[in-house]
CSV table of C-alpha atoms in Angstrom, one decimal:
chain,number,residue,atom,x,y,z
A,1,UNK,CA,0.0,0.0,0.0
A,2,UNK,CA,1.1,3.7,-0.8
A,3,UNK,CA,1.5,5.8,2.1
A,4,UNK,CA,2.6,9.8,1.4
A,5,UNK,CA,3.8,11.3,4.7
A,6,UNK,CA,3.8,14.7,3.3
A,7,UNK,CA,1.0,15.9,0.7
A,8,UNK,CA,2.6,18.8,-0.7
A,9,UNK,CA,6.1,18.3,-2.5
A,10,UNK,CA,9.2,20.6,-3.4
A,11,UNK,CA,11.9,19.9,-4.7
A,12,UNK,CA,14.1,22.6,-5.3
A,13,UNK,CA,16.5,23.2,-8.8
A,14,UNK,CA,18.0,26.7,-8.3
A,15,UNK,CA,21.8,26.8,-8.7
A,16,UNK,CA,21.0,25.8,-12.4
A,17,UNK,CA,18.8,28.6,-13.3
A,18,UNK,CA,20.4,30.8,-10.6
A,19,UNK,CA,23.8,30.2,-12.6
A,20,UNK,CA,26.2,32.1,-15.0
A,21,UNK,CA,25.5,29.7,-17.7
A,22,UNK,CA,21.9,30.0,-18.6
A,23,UNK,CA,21.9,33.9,-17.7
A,24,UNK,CA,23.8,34.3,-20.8
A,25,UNK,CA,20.4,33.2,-22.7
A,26,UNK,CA,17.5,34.4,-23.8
A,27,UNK,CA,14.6,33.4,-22.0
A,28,UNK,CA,13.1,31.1,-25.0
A,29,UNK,CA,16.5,29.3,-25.4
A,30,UNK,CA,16.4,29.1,-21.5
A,31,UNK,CA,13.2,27.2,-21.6
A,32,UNK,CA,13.6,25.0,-24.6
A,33,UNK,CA,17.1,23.8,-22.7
A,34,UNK,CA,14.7,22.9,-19.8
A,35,UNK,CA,12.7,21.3,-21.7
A,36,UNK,CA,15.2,19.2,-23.6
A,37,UNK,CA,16.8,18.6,-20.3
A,38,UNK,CA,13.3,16.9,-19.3
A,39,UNK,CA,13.1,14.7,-22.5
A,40,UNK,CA,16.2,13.1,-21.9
A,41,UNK,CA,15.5,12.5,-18.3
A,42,UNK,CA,11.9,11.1,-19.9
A,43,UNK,CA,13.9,8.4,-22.1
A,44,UNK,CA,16.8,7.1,-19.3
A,45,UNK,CA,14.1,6.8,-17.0
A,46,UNK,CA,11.3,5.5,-19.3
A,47,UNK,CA,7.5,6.2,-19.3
A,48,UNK,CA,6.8,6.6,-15.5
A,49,UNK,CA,8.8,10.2,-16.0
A,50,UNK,CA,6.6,13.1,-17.7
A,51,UNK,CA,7.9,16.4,-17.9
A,52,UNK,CA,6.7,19.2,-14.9
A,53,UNK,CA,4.1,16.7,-13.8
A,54,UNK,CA,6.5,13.7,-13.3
A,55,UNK,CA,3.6,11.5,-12.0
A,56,UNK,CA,0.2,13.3,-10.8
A,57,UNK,CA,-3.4,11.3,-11.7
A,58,UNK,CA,-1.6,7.8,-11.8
A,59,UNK,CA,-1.3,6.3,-8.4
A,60,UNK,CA,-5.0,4.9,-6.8
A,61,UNK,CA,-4.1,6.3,-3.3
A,62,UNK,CA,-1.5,9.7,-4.1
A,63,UNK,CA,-2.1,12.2,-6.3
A,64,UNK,CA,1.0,14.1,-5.9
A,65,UNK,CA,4.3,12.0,-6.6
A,66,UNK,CA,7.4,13.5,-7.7
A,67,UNK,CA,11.0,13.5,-7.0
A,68,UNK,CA,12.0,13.1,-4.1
A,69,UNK,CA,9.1,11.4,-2.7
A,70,UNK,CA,8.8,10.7,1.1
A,71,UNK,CA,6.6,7.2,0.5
A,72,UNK,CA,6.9,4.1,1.5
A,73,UNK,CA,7.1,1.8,-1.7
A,74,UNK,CA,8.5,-1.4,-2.3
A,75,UNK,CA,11.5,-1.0,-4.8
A,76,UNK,CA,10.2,-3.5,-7.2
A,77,UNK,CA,7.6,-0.7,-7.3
A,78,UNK,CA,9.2,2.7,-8.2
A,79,UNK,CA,10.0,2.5,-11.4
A,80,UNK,CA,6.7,1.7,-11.9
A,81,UNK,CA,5.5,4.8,-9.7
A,82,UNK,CA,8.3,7.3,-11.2
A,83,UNK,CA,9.9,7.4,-7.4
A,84,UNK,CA,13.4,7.9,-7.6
A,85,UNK,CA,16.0,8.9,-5.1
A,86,UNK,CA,17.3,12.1,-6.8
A,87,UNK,CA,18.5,15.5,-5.4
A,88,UNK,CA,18.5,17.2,-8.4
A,89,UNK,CA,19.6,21.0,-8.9
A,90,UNK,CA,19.2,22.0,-12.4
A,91,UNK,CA,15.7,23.0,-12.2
A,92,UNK,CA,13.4,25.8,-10.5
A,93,UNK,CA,11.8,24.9,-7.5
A,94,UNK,CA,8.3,23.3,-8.2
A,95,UNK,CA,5.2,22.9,-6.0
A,96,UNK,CA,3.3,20.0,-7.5
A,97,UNK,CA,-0.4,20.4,-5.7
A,98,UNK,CA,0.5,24.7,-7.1
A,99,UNK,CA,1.0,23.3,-10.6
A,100,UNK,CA,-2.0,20.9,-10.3
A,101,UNK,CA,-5.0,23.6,-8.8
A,102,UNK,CA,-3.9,26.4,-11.0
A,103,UNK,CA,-2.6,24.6,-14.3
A,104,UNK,CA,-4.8,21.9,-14.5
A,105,UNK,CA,-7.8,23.3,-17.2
A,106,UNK,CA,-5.1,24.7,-19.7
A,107,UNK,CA,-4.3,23.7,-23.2
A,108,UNK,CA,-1.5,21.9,-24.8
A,109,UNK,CA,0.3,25.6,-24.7
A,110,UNK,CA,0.1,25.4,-20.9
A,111,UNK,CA,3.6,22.9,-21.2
A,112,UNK,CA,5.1,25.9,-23.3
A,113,UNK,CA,4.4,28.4,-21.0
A,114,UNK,CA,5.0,26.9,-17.6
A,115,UNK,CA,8.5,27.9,-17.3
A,116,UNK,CA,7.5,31.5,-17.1
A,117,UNK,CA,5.1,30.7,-15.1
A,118,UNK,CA,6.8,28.8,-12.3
A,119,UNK,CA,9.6,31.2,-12.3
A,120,UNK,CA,7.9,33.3,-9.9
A,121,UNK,CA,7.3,30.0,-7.8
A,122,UNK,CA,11.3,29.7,-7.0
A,123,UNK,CA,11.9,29.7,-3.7
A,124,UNK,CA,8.9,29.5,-2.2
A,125,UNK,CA,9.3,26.5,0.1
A,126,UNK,CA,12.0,29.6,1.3
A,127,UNK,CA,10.3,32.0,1.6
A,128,UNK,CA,7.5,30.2,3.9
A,129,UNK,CA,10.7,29.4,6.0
A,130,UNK,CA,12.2,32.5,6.5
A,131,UNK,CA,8.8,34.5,7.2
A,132,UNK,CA,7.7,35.0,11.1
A,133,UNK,CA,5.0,32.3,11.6
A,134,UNK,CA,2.6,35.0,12.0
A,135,UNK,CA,3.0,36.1,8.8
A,136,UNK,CA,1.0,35.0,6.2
A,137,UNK,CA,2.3,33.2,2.7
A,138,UNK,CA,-0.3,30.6,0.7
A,139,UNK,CA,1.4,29.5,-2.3
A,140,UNK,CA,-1.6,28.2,-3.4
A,141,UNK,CA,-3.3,31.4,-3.3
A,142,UNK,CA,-3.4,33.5,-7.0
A,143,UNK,CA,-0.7,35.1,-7.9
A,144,UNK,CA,0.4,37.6,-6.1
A,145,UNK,CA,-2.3,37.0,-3.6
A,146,UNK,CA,0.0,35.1,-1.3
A,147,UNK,CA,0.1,37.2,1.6
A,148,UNK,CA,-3.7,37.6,1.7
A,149,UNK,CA,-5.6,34.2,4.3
A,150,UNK,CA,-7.6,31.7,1.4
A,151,UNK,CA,-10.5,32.9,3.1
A,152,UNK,CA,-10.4,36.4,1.5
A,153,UNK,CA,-9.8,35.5,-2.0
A,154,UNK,CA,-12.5,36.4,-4.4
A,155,UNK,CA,-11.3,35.5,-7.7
A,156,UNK,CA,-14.0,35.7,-9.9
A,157,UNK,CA,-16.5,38.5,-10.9
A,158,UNK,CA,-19.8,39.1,-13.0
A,159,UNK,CA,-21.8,41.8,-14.7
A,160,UNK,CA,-24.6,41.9,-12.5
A,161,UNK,CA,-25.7,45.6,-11.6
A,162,UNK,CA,-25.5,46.5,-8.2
A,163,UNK,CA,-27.1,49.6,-5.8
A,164,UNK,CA,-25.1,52.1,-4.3
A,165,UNK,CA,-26.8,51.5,-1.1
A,166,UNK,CA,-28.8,48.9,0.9
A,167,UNK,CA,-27.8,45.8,1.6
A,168,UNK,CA,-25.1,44.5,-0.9
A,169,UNK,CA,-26.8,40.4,0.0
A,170,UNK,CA,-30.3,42.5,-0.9
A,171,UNK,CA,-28.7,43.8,-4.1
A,172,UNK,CA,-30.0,40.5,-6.8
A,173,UNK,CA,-33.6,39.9,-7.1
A,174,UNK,CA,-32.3,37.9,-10.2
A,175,UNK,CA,-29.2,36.0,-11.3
A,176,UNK,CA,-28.9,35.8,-14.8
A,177,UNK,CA,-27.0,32.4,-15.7
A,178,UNK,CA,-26.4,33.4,-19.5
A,179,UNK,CA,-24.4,36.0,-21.4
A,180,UNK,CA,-25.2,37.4,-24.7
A,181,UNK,CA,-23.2,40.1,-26.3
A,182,UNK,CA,-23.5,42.2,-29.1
A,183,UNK,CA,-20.9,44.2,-31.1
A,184,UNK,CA,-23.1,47.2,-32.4
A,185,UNK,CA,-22.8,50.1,-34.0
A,186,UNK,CA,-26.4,52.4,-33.5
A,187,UNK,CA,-27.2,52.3,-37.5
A,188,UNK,CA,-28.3,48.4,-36.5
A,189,UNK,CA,-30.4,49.3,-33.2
A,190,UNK,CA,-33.5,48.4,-34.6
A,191,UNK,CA,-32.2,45.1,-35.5
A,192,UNK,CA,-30.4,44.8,-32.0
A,193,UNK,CA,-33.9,46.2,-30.0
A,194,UNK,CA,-35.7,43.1,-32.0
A,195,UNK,CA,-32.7,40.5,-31.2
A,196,UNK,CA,-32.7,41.5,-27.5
A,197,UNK,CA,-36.6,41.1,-26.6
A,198,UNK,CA,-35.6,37.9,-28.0
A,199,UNK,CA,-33.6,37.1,-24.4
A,200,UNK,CA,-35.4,36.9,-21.8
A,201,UNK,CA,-34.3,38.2,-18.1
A,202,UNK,CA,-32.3,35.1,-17.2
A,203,UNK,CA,-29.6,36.6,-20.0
A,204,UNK,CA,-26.7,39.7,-19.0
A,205,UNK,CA,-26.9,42.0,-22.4
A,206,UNK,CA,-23.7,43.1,-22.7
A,207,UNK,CA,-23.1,45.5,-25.4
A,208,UNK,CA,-20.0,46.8,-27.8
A,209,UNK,CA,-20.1,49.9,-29.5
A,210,UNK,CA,-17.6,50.4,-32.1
A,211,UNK,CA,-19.2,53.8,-33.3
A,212,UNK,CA,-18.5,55.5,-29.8
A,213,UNK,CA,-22.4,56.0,-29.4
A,214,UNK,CA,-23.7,54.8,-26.3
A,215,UNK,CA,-26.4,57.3,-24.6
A,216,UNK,CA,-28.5,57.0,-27.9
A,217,UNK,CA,-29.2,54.5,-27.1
A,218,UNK,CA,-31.1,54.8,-24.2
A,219,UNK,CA,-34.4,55.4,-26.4
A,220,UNK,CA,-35.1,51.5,-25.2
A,221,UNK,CA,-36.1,50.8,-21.8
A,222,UNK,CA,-33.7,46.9,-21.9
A,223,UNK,CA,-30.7,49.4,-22.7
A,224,UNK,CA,-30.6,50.7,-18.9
A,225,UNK,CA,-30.3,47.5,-17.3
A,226,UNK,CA,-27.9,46.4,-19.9
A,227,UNK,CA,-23.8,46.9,-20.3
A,228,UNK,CA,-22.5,49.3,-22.4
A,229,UNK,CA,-19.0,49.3,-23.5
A,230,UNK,CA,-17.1,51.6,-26.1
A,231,UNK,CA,-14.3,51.6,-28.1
A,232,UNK,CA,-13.7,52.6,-31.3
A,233,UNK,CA,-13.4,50.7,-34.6
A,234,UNK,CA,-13.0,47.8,-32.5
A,235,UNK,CA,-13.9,44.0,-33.4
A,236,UNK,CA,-16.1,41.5,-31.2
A,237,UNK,CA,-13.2,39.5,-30.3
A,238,UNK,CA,-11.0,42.8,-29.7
A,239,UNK,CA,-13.8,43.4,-27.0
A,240,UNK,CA,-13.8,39.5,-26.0
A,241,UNK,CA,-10.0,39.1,-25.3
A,242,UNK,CA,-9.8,42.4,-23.0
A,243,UNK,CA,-13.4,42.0,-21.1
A,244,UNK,CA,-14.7,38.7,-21.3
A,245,UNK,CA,-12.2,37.1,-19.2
A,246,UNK,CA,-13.2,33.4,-18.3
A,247,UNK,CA,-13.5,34.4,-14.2
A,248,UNK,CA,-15.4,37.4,-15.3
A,249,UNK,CA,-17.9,35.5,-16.7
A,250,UNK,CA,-17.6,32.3,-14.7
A,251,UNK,CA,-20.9,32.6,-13.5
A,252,UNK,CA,-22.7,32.2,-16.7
A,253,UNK,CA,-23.5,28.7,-18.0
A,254,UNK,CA,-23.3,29.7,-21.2
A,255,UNK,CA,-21.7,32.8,-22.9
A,256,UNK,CA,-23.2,34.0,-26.8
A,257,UNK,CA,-21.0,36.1,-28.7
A,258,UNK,CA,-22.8,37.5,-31.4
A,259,UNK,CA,-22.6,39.9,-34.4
A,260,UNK,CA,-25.3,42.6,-35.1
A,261,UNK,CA,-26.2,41.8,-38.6
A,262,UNK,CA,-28.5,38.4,-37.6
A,263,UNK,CA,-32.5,38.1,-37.8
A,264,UNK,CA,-33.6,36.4,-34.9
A,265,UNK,CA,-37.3,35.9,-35.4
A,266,UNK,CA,-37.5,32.4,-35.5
A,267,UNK,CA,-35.2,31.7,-32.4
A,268,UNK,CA,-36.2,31.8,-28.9
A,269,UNK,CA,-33.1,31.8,-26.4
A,270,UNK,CA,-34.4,29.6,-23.8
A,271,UNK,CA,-35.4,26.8,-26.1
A,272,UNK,CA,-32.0,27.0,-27.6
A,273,UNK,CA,-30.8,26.6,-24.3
A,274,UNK,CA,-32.6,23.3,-23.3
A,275,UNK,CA,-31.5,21.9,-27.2
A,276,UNK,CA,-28.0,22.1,-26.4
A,277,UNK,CA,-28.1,21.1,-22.8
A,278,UNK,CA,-30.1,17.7,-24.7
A,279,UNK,CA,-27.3,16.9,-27.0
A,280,UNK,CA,-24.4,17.9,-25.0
A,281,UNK,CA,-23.0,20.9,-27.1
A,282,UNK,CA,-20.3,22.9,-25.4
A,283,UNK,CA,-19.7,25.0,-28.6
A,284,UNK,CA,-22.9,25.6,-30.8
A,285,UNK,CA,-24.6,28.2,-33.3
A,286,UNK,CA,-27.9,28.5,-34.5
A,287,UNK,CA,-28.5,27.2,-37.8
A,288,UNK,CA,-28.3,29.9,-40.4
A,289,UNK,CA,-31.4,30.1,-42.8
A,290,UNK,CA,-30.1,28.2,-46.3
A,291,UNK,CA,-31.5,31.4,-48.4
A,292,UNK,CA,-28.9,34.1,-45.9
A,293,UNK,CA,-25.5,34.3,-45.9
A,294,UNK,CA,-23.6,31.4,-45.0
A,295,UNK,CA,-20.3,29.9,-46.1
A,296,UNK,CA,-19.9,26.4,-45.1
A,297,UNK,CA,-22.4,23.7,-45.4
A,298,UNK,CA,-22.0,22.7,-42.2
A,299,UNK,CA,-24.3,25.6,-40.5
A,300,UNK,CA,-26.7,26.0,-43.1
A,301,UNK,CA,-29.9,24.8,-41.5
A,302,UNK,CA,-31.6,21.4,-42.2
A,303,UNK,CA,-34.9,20.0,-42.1
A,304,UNK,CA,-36.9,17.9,-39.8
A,305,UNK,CA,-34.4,17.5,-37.3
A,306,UNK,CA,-33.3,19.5,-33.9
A,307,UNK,CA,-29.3,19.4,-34.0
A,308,UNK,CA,-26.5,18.5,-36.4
A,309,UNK,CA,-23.4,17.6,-35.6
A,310,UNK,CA,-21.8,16.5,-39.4
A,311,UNK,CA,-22.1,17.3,-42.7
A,312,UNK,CA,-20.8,16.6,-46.9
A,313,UNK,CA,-19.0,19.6,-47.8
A,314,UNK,CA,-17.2,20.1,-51.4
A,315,UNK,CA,-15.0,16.8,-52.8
A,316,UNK,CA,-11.7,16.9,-51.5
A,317,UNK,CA,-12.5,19.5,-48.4
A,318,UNK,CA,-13.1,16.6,-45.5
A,319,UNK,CA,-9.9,14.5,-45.3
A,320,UNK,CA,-11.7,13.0,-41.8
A,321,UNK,CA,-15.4,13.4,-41.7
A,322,UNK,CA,-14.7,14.1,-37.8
A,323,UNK,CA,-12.7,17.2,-38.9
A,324,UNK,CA,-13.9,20.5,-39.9
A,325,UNK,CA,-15.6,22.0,-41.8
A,326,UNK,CA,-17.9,18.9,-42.1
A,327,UNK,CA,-17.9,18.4,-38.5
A,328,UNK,CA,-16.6,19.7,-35.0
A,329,UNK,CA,-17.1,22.7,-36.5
A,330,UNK,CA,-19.6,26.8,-36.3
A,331,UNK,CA,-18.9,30.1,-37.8
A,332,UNK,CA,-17.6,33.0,-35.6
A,333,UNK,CA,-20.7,35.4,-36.5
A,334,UNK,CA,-23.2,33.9,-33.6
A,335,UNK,CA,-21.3,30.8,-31.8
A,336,UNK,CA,-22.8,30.2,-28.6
A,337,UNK,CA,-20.0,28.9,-25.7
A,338,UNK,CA,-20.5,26.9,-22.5
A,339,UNK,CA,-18.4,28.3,-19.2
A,340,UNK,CA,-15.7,25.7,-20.0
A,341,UNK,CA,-15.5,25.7,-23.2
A,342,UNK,CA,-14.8,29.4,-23.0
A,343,UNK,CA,-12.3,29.7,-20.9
A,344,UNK,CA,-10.4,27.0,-23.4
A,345,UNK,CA,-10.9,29.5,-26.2
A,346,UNK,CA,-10.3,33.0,-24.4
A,347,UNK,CA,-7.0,31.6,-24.2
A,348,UNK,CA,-6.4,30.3,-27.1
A,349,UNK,CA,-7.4,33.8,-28.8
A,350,UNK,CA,-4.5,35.6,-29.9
A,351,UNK,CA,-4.3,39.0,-28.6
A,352,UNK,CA,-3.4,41.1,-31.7
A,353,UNK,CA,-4.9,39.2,-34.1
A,354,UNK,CA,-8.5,41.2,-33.7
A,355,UNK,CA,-10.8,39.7,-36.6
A,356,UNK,CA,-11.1,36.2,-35.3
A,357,UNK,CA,-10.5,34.4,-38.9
A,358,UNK,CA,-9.4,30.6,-38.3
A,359,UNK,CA,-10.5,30.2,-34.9
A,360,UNK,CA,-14.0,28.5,-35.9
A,361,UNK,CA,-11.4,25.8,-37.4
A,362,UNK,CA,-9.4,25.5,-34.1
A,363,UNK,CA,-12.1,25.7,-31.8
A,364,UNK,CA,-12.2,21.8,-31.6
A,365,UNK,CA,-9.4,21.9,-29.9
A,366,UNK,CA,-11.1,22.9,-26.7
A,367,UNK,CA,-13.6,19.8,-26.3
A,368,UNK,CA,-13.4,16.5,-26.5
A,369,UNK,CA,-14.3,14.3,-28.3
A,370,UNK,CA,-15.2,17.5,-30.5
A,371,UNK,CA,-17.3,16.1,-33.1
A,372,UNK,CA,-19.7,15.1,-30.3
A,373,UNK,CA,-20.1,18.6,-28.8
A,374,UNK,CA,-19.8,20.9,-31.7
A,375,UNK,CA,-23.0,21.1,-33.6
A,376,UNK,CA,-25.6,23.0,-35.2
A,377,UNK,CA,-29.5,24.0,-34.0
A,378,UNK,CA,-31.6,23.4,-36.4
A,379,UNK,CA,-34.8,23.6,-35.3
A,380,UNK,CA,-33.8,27.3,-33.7
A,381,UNK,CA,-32.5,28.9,-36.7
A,382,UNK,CA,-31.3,32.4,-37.8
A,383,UNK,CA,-31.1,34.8,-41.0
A,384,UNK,CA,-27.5,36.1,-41.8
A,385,UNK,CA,-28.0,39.5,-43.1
A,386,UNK,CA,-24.5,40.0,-43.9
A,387,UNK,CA,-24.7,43.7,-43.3
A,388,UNK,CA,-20.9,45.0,-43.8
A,389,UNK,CA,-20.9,47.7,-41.0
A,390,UNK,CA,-17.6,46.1,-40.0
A,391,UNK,CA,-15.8,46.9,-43.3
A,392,UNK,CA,-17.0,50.5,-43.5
A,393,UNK,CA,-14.9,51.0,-40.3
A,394,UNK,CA,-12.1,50.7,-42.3
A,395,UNK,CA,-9.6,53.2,-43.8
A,396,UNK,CA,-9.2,53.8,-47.5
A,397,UNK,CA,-5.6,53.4,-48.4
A,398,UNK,CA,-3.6,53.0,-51.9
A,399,UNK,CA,-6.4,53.3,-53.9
A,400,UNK,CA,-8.6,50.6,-51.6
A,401,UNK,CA,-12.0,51.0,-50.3
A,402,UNK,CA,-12.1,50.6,-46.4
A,403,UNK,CA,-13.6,47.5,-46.5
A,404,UNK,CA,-10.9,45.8,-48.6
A,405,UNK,CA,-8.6,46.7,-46.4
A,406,UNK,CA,-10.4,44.9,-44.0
A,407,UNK,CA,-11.2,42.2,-45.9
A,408,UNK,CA,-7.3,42.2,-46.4
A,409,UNK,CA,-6.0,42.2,-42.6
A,410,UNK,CA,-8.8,39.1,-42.0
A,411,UNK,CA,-7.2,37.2,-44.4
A,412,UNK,CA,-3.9,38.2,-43.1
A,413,UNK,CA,-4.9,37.5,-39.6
A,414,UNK,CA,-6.4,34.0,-40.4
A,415,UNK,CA,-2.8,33.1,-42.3
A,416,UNK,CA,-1.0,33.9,-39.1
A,417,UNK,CA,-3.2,32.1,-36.6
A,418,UNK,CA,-2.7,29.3,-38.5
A,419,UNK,CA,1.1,29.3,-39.2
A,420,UNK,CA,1.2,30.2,-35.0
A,421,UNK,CA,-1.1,27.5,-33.9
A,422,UNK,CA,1.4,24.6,-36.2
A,423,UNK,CA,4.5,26.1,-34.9
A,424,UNK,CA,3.0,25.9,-31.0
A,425,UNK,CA,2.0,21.9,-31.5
A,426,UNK,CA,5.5,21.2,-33.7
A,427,UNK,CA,7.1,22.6,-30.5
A,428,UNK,CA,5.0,20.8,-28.4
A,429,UNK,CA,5.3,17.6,-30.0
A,430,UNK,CA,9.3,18.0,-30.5
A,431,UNK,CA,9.9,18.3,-27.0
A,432,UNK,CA,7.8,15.5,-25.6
A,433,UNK,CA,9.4,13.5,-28.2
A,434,UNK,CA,6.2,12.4,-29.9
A,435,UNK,CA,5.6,11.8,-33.5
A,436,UNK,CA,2.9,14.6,-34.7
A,437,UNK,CA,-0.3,13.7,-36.3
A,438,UNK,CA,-0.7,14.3,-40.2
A,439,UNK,CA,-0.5,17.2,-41.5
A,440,UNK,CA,-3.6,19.1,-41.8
A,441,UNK,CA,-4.9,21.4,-44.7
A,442,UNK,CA,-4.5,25.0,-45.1
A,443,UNK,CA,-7.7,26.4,-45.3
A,444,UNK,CA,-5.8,29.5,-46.2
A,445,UNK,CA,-4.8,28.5,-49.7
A,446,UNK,CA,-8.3,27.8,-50.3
């Protein structure tokens, strides 16, 4: 039987970092040497040893094992269990339950990005050491919230409206457990004014105004218990990077991020709800009426049936039907996101890349298995105006109307997502020593 005598384990590797030698590299070099470092120790010790982790989520009784290990295991055993008897020095110190509570939930990318991360964890087995004991220091706290007692921490917020006076527990007659926002400019407000009465008061309205025009906009009486935010000549997912932070919205089950060009007459919000809560979606759209706008087969609307999750698209387009676009696979105009989902996405969202282009083809990366929980809602469809308010937002340059220039930087944009996402999994793969999947098509050179 396992027994752990101490749940939480350090093990320090300072001097190596601390050293002459890898001051003298950049901080990308430094990690990739880390992380070479840790494949080699992978293949002399053999599977048992995984990079960072070493061995968490593999033992019945222990979920934190790593090096050294205070244990009791018979020695036939630790090979098996990754124990080893090893006072190593060459890499930061490392709080396993730290890395576990706060790294857990993120991507592939997270194993690129540690390093940085962890960096500011150095030392902290110190640190608790040195302190008076009446001090406090919670590693395990957020970041930079270490001094403050657990019982203080409130790290998550909301949109809900509050009084200046009162009560601040009398403050909510109503908890609204869904998000919807809209990217507007006031030209669409009669369209928006329809699309709204279309929520009802279990929804947040949370609105973006590119134009700069907000107080117009309280002609209609859902405007002054809605969210206004304004920026200029700004995009959707601009907006949804800076203020749609996954612990912002954490309390919403489900998070719409819509454009302002869609007819909504034949949708009702809390039906679509209860659809994808039925069939499991954790990334959905509505279906988009076949005579509208649409690109891709896949979320043009079908008949007789509540939800797809597959479709035939053009010969030679679907390698894998499981693969978008005829599967695992909506449009950016209207998708619809649950909380976990989300928070898979915000991060994956690249912060100057502002149009959005490619991530409806990389947003199966976030659920799994995506085929199953990407779909379309039929029977609660949409019209696609495809009014091009976003393009007149532009600049004419060189002869070009503003909305090829817009037109110009999407393409641009969805090129570099792309070429950023390959180069993130090629680096992935190459340090973990793993042979990558196929090669995938560029959608791009379509």
């Amino acid at each position: 039987m396992l027994r752990v005598h101490r749940p939480r384990l350090i093990f320090n590797f300072n001097n190596f970092l601390q050293s002459e030698f890898p001051r003298k590299f950049s901080e990308k070099i430094r990690i990739r040497l880390s992380f070479l470092l840790l494949r080699k120790l992978h293949r002399l010790i053999g599977p048992p040893f995984y990079p960072v982790w070493f061995f968490i989520h593999k033992t019945p009784k222990c979920q934190h094992v790593g090096l050294p290990v205070t244990a009791t295991v018979p020695r036939s055993d630790r090979r098996r269990f990754g124990v080893m008897n090893l006072k190593s020095t060459i890499f930061p110190s490392i709080d396993l339950t730290y890395i576990e509570d706060k790294y857990s939930g993120l991507s592939t990318q997270a194993l690129l990005n540690i390093w940085s991360s962890l960096k500011h964890n150095r030392g902290t087995r110190n640190e608790v050491h040195k302190r008076n004991d009446t001090k406090i220091w919670v590693p395990t706290n957020p970041r930079g919230a270490e001094r403050l007692p657990p019982g203080i921490i409130e790290s998550q917020s909301d949109f809900y409206l509050r009084r200046l006076w009162g009560l601040p527990s009398e403050d909510l007659v109503l908890r609204p457990k869904y998000l919807v926002t809209f990217t507007v400019g006031y030209d669409q407000r009669n369209n928006i004014d329809a699309a709204v009465k279309k929520f009802s008061e279990n929804f947040t309205i949370l609105l973006f105004h590119y134009d700069g025009r907000t107080s117009e906009w309280e002609e209609f009486e859902w405007s002054k218990r809605a969210i206004h935010v304004s920026v200029r000549k700004q995009t959707k997912w601009w907006y949804a990077k800076r203020f749609l932070h996954p612990d912002i919205v954490a309390p919403y089950d489900y998070i719409f991020i819509w454009d302002e060009d869609l007819g909504l007459e034949h949708f009702d919000a809390e039906e679509y709800i209860k659809l994808v809560r039925k069939h499991g979606l954790e990334i959905s759209q509505p279906g988009l009426e076949p005579s509208s706008g649409f690109t891709w087969q896949m979320t043009r609307k079908k008949e007789d049936t509540e939800v797809h999750k597959e479709t035939e698209e053009r010969p030679g387009w679907c390698a894998d039907p499981h693969l978008p676009p005829c599967a695992a696979f909506v449009e950016i105009m209207a998708p619809v996101f649950s909380r976990g989902a989300w928070r898979c996405a915000w991060h994956m969202m690249q912060n100057d890349l502002v149009h959005g282009w490619g991530l409806d083809f990389a947003l199966r990366k976030c659920v799994e298995p995506a085929h199953e929980k990407i779909g379309v809602v039929d029977s609660q469809w949409i019209v696609h105006q495809t009014v091009p308010s976003l393009g007149n937002q532009g600049r004419a340059e060189n002869g070009k109307a503003p909305w090829e220039g817009v037109r110009e930087r999407c393409r641009r944009e969805w090129s570099m997502f792309q070429d950023r996402m390959i180069a993130a999994e090629r680096v992935y793969y190459e340090v973990m020593g793993i042979d990558p999947p196929n090669s995938t098509v560029r959608w791009t050179d379509i």
